[in-house]
mmCIF file of C-alpha atoms and ligand atoms in Angstrom:
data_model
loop_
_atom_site.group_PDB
_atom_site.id
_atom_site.type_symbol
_atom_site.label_atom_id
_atom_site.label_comp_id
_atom_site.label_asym_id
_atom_site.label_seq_id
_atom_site.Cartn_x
_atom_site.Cartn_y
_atom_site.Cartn_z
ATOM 1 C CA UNK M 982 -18.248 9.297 11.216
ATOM 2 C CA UNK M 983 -19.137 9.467 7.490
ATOM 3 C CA UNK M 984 -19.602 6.829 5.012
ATOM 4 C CA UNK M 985 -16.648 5.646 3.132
ATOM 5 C CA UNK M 986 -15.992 6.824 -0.096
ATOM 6 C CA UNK M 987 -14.429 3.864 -1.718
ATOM 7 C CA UNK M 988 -15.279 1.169 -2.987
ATOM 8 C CA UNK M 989 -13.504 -1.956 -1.940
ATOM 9 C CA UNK M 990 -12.229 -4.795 -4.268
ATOM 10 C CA UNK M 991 -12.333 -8.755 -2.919
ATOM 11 C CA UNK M 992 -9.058 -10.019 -2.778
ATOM 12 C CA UNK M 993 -7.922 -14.073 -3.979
ATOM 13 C CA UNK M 994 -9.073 -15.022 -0.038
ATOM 14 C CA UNK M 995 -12.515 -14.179 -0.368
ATOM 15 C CA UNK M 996 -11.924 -10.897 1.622
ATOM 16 C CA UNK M 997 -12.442 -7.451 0.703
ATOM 17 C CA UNK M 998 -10.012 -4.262 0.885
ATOM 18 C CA UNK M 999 -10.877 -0.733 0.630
ATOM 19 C CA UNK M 1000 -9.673 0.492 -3.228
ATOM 20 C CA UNK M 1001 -8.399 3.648 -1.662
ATOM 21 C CA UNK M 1002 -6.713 3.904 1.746
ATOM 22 C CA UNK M 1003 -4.367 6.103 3.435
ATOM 23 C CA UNK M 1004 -0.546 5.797 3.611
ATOM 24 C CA UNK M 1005 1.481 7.029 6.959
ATOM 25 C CA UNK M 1006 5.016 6.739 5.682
ATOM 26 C CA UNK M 1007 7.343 9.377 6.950
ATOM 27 C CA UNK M 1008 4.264 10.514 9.125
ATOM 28 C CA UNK M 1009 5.826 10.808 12.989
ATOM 29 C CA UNK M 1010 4.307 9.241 15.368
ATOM 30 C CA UNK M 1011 2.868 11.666 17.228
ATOM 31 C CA UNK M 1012 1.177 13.292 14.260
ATOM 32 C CA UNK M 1013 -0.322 10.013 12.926
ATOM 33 C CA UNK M 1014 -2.502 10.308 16.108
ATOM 34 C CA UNK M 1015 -4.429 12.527 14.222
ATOM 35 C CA UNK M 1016 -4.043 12.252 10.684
ATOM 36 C CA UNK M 1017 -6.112 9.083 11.061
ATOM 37 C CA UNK M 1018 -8.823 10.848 13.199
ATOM 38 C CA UNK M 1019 -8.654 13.007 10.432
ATOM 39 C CA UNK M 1020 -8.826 10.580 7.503
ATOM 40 C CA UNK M 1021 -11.245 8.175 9.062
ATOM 41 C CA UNK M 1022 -13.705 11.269 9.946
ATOM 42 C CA UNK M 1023 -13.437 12.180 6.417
ATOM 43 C CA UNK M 1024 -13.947 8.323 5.080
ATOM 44 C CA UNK M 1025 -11.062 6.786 4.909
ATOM 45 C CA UNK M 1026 -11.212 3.371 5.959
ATOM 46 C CA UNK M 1027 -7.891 1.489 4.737
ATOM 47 C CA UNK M 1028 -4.903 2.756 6.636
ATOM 48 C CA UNK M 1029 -1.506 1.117 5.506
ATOM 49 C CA UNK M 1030 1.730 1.340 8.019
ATOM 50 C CA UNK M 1031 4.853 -0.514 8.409
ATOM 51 C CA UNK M 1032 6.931 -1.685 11.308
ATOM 52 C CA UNK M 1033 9.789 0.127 9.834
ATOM 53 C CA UNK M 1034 7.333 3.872 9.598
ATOM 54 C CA UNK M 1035 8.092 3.539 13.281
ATOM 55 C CA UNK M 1036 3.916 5.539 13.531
ATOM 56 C CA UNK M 1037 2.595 2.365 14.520
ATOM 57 C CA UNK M 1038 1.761 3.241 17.965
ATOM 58 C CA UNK M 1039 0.654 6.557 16.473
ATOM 59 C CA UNK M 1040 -2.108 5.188 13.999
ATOM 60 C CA UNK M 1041 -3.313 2.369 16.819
ATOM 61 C CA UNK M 1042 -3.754 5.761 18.865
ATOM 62 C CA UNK M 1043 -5.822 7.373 16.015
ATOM 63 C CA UNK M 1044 -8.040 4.618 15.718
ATOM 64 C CA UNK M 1045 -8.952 3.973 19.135
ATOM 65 C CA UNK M 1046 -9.279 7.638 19.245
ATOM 66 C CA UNK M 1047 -11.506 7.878 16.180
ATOM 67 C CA UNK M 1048 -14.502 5.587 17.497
ATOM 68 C CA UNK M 1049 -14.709 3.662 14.819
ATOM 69 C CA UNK M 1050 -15.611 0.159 14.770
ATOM 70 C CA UNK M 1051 -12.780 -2.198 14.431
ATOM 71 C CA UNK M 1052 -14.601 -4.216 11.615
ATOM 72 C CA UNK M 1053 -15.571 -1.044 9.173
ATOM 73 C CA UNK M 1054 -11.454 -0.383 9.356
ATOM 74 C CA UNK M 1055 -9.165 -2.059 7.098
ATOM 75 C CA UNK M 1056 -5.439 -1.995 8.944
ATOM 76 C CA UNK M 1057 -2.164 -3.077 7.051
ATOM 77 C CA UNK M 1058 1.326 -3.112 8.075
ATOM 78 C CA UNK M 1059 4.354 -4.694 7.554
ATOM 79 C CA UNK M 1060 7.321 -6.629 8.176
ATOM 80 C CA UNK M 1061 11.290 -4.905 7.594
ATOM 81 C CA UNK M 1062 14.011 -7.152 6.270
ATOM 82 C CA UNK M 1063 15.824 -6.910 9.347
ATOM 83 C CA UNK M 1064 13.508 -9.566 10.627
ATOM 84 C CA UNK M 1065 13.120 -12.161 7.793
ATOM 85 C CA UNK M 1066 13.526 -16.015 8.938
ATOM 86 C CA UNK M 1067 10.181 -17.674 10.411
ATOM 87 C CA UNK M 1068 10.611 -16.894 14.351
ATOM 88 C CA UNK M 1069 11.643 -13.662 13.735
ATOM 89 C CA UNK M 1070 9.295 -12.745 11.858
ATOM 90 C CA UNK M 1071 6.480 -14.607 14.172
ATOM 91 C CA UNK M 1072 8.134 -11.753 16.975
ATOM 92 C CA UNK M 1073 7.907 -8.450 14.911
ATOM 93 C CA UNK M 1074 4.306 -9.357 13.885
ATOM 94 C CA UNK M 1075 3.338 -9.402 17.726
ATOM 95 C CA UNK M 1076 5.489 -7.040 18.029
ATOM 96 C CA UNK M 1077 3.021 -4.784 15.567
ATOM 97 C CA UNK M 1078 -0.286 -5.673 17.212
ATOM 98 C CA UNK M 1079 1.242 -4.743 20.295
ATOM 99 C CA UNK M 1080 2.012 -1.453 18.921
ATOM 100 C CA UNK M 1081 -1.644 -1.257 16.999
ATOM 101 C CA UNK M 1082 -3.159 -2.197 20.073
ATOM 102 C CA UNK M 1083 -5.017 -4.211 17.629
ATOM 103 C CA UNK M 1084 -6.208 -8.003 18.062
ATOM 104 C CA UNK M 1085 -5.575 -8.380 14.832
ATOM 105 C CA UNK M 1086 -4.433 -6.634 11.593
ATOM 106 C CA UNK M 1087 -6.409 -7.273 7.959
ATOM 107 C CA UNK M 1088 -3.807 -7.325 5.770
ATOM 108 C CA UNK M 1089 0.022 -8.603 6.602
ATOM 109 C CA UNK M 1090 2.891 -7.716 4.510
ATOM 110 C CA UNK M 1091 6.578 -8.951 3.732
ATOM 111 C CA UNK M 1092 7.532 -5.251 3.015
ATOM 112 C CA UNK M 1093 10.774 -5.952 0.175
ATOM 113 C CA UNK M 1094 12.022 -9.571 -0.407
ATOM 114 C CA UNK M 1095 15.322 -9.033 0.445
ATOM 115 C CA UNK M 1096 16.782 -11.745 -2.071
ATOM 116 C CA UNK M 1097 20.351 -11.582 -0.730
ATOM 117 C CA UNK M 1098 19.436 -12.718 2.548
ATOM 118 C CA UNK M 1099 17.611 -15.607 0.760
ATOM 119 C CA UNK M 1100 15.192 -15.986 3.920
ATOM 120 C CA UNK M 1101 11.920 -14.706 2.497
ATOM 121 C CA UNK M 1102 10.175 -17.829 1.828
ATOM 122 C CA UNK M 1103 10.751 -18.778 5.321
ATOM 123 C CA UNK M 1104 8.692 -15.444 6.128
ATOM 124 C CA UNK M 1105 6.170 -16.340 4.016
ATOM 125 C CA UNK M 1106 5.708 -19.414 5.957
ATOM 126 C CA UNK M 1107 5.134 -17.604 8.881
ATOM 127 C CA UNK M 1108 2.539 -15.034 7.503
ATOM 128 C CA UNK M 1109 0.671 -18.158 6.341
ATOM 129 C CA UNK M 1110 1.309 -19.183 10.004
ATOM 130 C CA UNK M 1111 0.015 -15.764 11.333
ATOM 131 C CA UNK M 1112 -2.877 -16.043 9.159
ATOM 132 C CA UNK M 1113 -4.427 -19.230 10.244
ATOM 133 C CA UNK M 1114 -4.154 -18.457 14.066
ATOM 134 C CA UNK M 1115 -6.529 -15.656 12.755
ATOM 135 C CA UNK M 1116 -4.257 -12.803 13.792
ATOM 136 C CA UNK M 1117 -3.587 -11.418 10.053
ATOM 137 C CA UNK M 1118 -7.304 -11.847 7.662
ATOM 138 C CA UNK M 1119 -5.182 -11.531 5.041
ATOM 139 C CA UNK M 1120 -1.461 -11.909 4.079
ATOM 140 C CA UNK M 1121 0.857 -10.434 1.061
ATOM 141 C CA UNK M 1122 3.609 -8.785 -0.309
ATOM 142 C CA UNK M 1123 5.616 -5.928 -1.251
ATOM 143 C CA UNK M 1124 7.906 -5.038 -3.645
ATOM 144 C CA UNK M 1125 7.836 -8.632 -5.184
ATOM 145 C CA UNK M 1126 8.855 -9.218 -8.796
ATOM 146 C CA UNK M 1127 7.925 -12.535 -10.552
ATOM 147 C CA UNK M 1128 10.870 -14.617 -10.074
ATOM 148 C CA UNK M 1129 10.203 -13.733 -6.331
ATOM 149 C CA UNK M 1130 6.422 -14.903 -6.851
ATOM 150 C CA UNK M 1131 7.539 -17.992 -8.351
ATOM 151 C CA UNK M 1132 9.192 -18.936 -5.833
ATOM 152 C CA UNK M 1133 6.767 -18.650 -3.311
ATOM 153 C CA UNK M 1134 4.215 -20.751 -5.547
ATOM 154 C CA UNK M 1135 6.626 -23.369 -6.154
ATOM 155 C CA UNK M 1136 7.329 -24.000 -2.496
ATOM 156 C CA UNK M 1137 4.665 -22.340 -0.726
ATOM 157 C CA UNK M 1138 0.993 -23.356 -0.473
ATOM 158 C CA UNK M 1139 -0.832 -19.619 -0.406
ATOM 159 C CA UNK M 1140 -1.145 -16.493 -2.803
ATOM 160 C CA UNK M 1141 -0.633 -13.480 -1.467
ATOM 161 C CA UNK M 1142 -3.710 -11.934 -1.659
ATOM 162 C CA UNK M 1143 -2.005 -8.663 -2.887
ATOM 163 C CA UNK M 1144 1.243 -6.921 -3.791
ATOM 164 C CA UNK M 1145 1.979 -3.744 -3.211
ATOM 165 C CA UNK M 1146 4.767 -2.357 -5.476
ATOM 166 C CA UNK M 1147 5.993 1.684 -6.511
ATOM 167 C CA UNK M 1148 3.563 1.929 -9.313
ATOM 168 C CA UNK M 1149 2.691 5.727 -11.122
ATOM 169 C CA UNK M 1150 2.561 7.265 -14.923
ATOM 170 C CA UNK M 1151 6.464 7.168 -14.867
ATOM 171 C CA UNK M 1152 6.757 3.540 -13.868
ATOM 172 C CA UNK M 1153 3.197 1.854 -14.713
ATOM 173 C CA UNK M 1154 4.677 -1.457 -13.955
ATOM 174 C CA UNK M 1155 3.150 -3.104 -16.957
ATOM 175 C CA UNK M 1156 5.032 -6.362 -16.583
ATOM 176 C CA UNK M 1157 4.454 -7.113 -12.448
ATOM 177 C CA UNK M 1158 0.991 -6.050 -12.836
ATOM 178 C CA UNK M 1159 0.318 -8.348 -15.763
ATOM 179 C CA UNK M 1160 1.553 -11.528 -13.496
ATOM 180 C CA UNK M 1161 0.045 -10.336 -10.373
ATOM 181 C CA UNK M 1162 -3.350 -10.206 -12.607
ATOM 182 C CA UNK M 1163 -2.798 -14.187 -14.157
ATOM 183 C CA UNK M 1164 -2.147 -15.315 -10.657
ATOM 184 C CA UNK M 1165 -4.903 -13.564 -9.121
ATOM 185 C CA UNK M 1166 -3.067 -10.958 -6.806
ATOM 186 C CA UNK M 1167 -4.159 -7.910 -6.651
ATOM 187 C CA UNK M 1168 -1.445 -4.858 -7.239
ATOM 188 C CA UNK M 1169 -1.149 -1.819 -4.737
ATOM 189 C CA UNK M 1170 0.195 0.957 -5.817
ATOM 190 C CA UNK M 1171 2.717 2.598 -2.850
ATOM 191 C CA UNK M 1172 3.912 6.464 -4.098
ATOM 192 C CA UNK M 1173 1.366 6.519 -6.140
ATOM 193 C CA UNK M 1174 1.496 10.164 -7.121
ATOM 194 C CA UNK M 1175 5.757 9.668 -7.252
ATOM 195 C CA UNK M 1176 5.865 10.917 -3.367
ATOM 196 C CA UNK M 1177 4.468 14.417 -4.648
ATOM 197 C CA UNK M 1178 7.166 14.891 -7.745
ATOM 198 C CA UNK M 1179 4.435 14.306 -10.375
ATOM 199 C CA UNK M 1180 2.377 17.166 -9.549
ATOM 200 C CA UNK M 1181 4.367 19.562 -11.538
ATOM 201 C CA UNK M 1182 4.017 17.446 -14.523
ATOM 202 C CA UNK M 1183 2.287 20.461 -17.043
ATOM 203 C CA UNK M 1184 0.716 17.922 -19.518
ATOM 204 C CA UNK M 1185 -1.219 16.840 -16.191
ATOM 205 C CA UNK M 1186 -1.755 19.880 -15.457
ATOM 206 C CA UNK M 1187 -3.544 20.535 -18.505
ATOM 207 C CA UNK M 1188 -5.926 17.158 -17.745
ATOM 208 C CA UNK M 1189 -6.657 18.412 -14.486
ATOM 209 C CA UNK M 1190 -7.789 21.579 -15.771
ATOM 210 C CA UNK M 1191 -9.806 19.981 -18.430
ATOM 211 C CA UNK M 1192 -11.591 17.924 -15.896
ATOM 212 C CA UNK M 1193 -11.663 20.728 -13.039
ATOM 213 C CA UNK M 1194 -9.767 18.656 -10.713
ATOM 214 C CA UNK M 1195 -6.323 18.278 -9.195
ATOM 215 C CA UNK M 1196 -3.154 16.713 -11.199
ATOM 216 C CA UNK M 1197 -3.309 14.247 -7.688
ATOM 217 C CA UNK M 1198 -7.033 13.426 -8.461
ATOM 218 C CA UNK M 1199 -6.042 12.788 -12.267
ATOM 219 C CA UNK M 1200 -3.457 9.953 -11.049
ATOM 220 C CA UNK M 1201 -5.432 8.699 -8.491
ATOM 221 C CA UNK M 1202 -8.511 8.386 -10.531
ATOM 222 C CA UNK M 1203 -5.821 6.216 -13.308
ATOM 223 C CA UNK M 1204 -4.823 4.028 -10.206
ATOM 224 C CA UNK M 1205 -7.978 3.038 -9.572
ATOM 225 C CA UNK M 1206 -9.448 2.617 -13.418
ATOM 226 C CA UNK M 1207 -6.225 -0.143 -13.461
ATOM 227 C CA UNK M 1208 -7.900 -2.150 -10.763
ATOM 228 C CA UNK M 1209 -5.004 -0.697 -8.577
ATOM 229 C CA UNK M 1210 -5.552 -0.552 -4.330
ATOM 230 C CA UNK M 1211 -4.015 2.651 -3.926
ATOM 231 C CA UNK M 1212 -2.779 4.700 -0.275
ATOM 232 C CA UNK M 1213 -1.544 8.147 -1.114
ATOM 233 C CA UNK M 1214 0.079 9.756 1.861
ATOM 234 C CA UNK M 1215 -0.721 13.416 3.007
ATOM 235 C CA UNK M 1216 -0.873 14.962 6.360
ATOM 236 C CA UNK M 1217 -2.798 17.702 5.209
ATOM 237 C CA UNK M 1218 -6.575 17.333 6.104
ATOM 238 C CA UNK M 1219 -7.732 18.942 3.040
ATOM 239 C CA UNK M 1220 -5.538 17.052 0.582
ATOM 240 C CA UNK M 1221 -7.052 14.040 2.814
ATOM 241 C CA UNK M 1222 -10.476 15.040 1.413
ATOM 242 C CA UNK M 1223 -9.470 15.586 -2.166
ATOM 243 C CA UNK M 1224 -7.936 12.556 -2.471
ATOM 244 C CA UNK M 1225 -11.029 10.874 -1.561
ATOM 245 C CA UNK M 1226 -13.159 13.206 -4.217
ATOM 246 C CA UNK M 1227 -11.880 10.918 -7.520
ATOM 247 C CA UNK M 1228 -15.458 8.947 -7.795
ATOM 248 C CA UNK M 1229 -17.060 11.649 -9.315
ATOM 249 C CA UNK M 1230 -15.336 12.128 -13.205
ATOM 250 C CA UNK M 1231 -13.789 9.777 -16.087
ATOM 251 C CA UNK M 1232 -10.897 10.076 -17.741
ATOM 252 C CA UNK M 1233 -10.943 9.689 -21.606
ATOM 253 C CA UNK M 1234 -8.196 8.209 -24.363
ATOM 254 C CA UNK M 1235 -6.834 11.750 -24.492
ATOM 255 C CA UNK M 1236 -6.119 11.654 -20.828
ATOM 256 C CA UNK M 1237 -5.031 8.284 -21.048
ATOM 257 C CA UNK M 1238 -2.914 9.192 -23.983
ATOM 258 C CA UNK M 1239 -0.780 12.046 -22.202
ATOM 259 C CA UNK M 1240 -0.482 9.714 -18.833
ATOM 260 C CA UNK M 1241 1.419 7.324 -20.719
ATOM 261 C CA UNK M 1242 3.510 9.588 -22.917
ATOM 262 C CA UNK M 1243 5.182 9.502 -18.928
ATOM 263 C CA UNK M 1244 6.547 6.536 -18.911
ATOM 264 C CA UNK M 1245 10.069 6.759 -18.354
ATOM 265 C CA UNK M 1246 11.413 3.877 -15.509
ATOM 266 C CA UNK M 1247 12.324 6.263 -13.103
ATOM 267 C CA UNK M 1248 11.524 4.978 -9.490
ATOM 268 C CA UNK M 1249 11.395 6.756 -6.522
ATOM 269 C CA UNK M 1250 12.648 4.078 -4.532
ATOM 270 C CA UNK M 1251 14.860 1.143 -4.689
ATOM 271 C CA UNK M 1252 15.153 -1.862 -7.202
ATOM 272 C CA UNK M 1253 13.678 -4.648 -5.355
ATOM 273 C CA UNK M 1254 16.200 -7.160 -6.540
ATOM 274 C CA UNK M 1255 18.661 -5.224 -5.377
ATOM 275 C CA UNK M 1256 17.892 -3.758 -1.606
ATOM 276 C CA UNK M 1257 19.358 -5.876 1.100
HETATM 277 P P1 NDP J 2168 2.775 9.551 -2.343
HETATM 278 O O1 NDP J 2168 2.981 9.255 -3.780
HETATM 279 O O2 NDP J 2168 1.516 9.150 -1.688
HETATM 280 O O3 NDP J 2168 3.014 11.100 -2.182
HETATM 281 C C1 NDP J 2168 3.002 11.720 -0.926
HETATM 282 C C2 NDP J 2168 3.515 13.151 -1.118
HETATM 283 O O4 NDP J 2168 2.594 13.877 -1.917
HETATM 284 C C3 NDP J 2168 3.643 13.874 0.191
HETATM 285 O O5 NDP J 2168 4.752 14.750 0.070
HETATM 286 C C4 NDP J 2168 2.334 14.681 0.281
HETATM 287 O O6 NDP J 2168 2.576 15.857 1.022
HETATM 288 C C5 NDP J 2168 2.063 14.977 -1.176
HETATM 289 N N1 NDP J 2168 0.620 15.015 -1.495
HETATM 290 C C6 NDP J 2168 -0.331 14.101 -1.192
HETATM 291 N N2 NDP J 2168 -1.529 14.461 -1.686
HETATM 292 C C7 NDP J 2168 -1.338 15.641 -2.301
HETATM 293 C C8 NDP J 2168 -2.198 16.532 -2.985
HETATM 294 N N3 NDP J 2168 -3.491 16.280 -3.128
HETATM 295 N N4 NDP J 2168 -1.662 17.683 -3.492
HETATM 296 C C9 NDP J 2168 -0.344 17.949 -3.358
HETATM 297 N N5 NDP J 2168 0.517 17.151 -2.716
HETATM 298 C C10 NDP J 2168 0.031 15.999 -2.190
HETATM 299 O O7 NDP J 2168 4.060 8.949 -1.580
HETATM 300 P P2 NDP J 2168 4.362 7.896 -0.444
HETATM 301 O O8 NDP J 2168 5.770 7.497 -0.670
HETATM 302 O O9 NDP J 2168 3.994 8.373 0.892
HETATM 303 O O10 NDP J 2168 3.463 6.621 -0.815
HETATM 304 C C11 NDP J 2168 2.166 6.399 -0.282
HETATM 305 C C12 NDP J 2168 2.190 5.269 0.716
HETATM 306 O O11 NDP J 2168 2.683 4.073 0.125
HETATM 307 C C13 NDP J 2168 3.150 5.474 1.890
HETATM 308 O O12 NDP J 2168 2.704 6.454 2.789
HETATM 309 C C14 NDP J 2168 3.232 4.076 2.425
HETATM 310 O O13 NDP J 2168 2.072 3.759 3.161
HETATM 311 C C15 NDP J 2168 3.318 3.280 1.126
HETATM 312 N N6 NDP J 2168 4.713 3.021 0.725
HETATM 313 C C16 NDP J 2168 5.117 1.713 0.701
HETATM 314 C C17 NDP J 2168 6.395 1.387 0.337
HETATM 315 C C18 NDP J 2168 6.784 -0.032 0.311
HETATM 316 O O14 NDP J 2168 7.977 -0.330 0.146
HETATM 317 N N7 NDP J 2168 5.873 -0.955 0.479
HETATM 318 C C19 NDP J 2168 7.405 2.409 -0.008
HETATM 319 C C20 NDP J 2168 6.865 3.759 0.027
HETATM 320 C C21 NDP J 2168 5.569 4.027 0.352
HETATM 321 P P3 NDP J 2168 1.757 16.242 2.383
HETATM 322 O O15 NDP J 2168 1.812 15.070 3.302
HETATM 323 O O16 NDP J 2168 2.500 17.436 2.876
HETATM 324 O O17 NDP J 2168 0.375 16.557 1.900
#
């Protein structure tokens, strides 16, 4: 097993997460077997699923199958709005483990809010719950805007230690990231390259070049000069390695410059405010 390649960040519990990490959505379950043999041989050591990815079983195969140590890996996953409310959510986490055939996962997340069901500060309670029996090191969010964070802070007594929102060049997320920073929660970016759409973008194109890396590298290396946690997805080992290789350049005010000229709103996925 190599060494990992990224540096980790310490999150508002005193614990540390891997900057860079691997995402499995859309990956089947049989193949996530061995994308995460293949991404923890190549130094990967932050692997973030969902209950709802349905690969669960799949990565808890590829780690056991990997030979790493439990403690040098850095497992997330999450909890679907289809079971929000304390018990249930106390269910699908055990659920998860049983899945991981872990003992116990590093990071737990509420994976949208879900405002119209109105239940999600009665999931918080439980990840708080999850945490202190030790089965979660650390708990979060996803897909949280402010007014959801308020509420948790008003009638909650933990931060989530991060939140992990859709956050790349065409939707920086200036305003989320700027609370998550004053409160101390650290911001994950999920499609971070725009689930592959940005890689046509000729202005990056022209950065990469200048740089002689990839347009994916160029974003990726911007995620992480934000402070952003970030899990890009691939199933391809050698995009699995590239993504990794972004700790070796810098990217100037020009680049910076021509990032932002992206801007434009457009998400990939949904509103949070406004799914389910
Ligand atoms: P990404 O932005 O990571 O993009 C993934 C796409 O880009 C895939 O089609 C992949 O193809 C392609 N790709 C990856 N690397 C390269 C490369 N170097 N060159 C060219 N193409 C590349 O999208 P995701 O939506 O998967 O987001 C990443 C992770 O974020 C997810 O896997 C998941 O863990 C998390 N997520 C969380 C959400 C939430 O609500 N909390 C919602 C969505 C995602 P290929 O695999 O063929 O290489």
């Amino acid at each position: 097993m190599t060494t990992p390649l990224s540096p980790s960040l310490t999150m508002n519990d005193g614990l540390e997460i891997p900057q860079l990490g691997l995402g499995v959505y859309k990956v089947p379950d049989l193949e996530a077997t061995r994308v995460v043999v293949d991404a923890i041989e190549l130094g990967y050591r932050h692997i973030d699923t969902a209950a709802f990815y349905d690969n669960e079983r799949g990565v808890g195969r590829g780690i056991a199958e990997s030979g790493a140590q439990r403690a040098d890996l850095f497992v997330a996953t999450k909890v679907w709005h289809d079971r929000h409310g304390y018990d249930a959510t106390l269910a699908s986490f055990e659920e998860s483990l049983g899945r991981l055939g872990l003992e116990y996962v590093d990071l737990y997340l509420i994976h949208w809010p879900a405002p119209a069901q109105d239940k999600y500060v009665d999931t918080w309670r439980a990840l708080e719950q999850i945490r202190s029996d030790g089965r979660a090191r650390s708990i979060g969010v996803s897909n949280f805007k402010g007014h959801h964070l308020d509420r948790l802070a008003a009638e909650t007594s933990t931060a989530p230690a991060v939140n992990q929102i859709e956050l790349h060049p065409r939707l920086p997320q200036l305003e989320t990231r700027q609370y998550d920073r004053e409160h101390g929660i650290l911001t994950e970016a999920w499609s971070p390259l725009a689930r592959g759409t940005l890689l046509d973008e000729p202005t990056l194109a022209a950065v990469a070049a200048k740089h002689g890396k990839t347009v994916a590298q160029v974003v990726l290396r911007w995620q992480l000069d934000l402070g952003n946690v970030v899990i890009p997805k691939s199933v391809r080992r050698e995009r699995l390695a590239s993504n990794l290789e972004v700790f070796d350049f810098a990217l100037d005010a020009d680049d910076l410059a021509v990032i932002a000229a992206l801007e434009s709103g457009e998400r990939t996925g949904k509103d949070p405010d406004f799914f389910f």
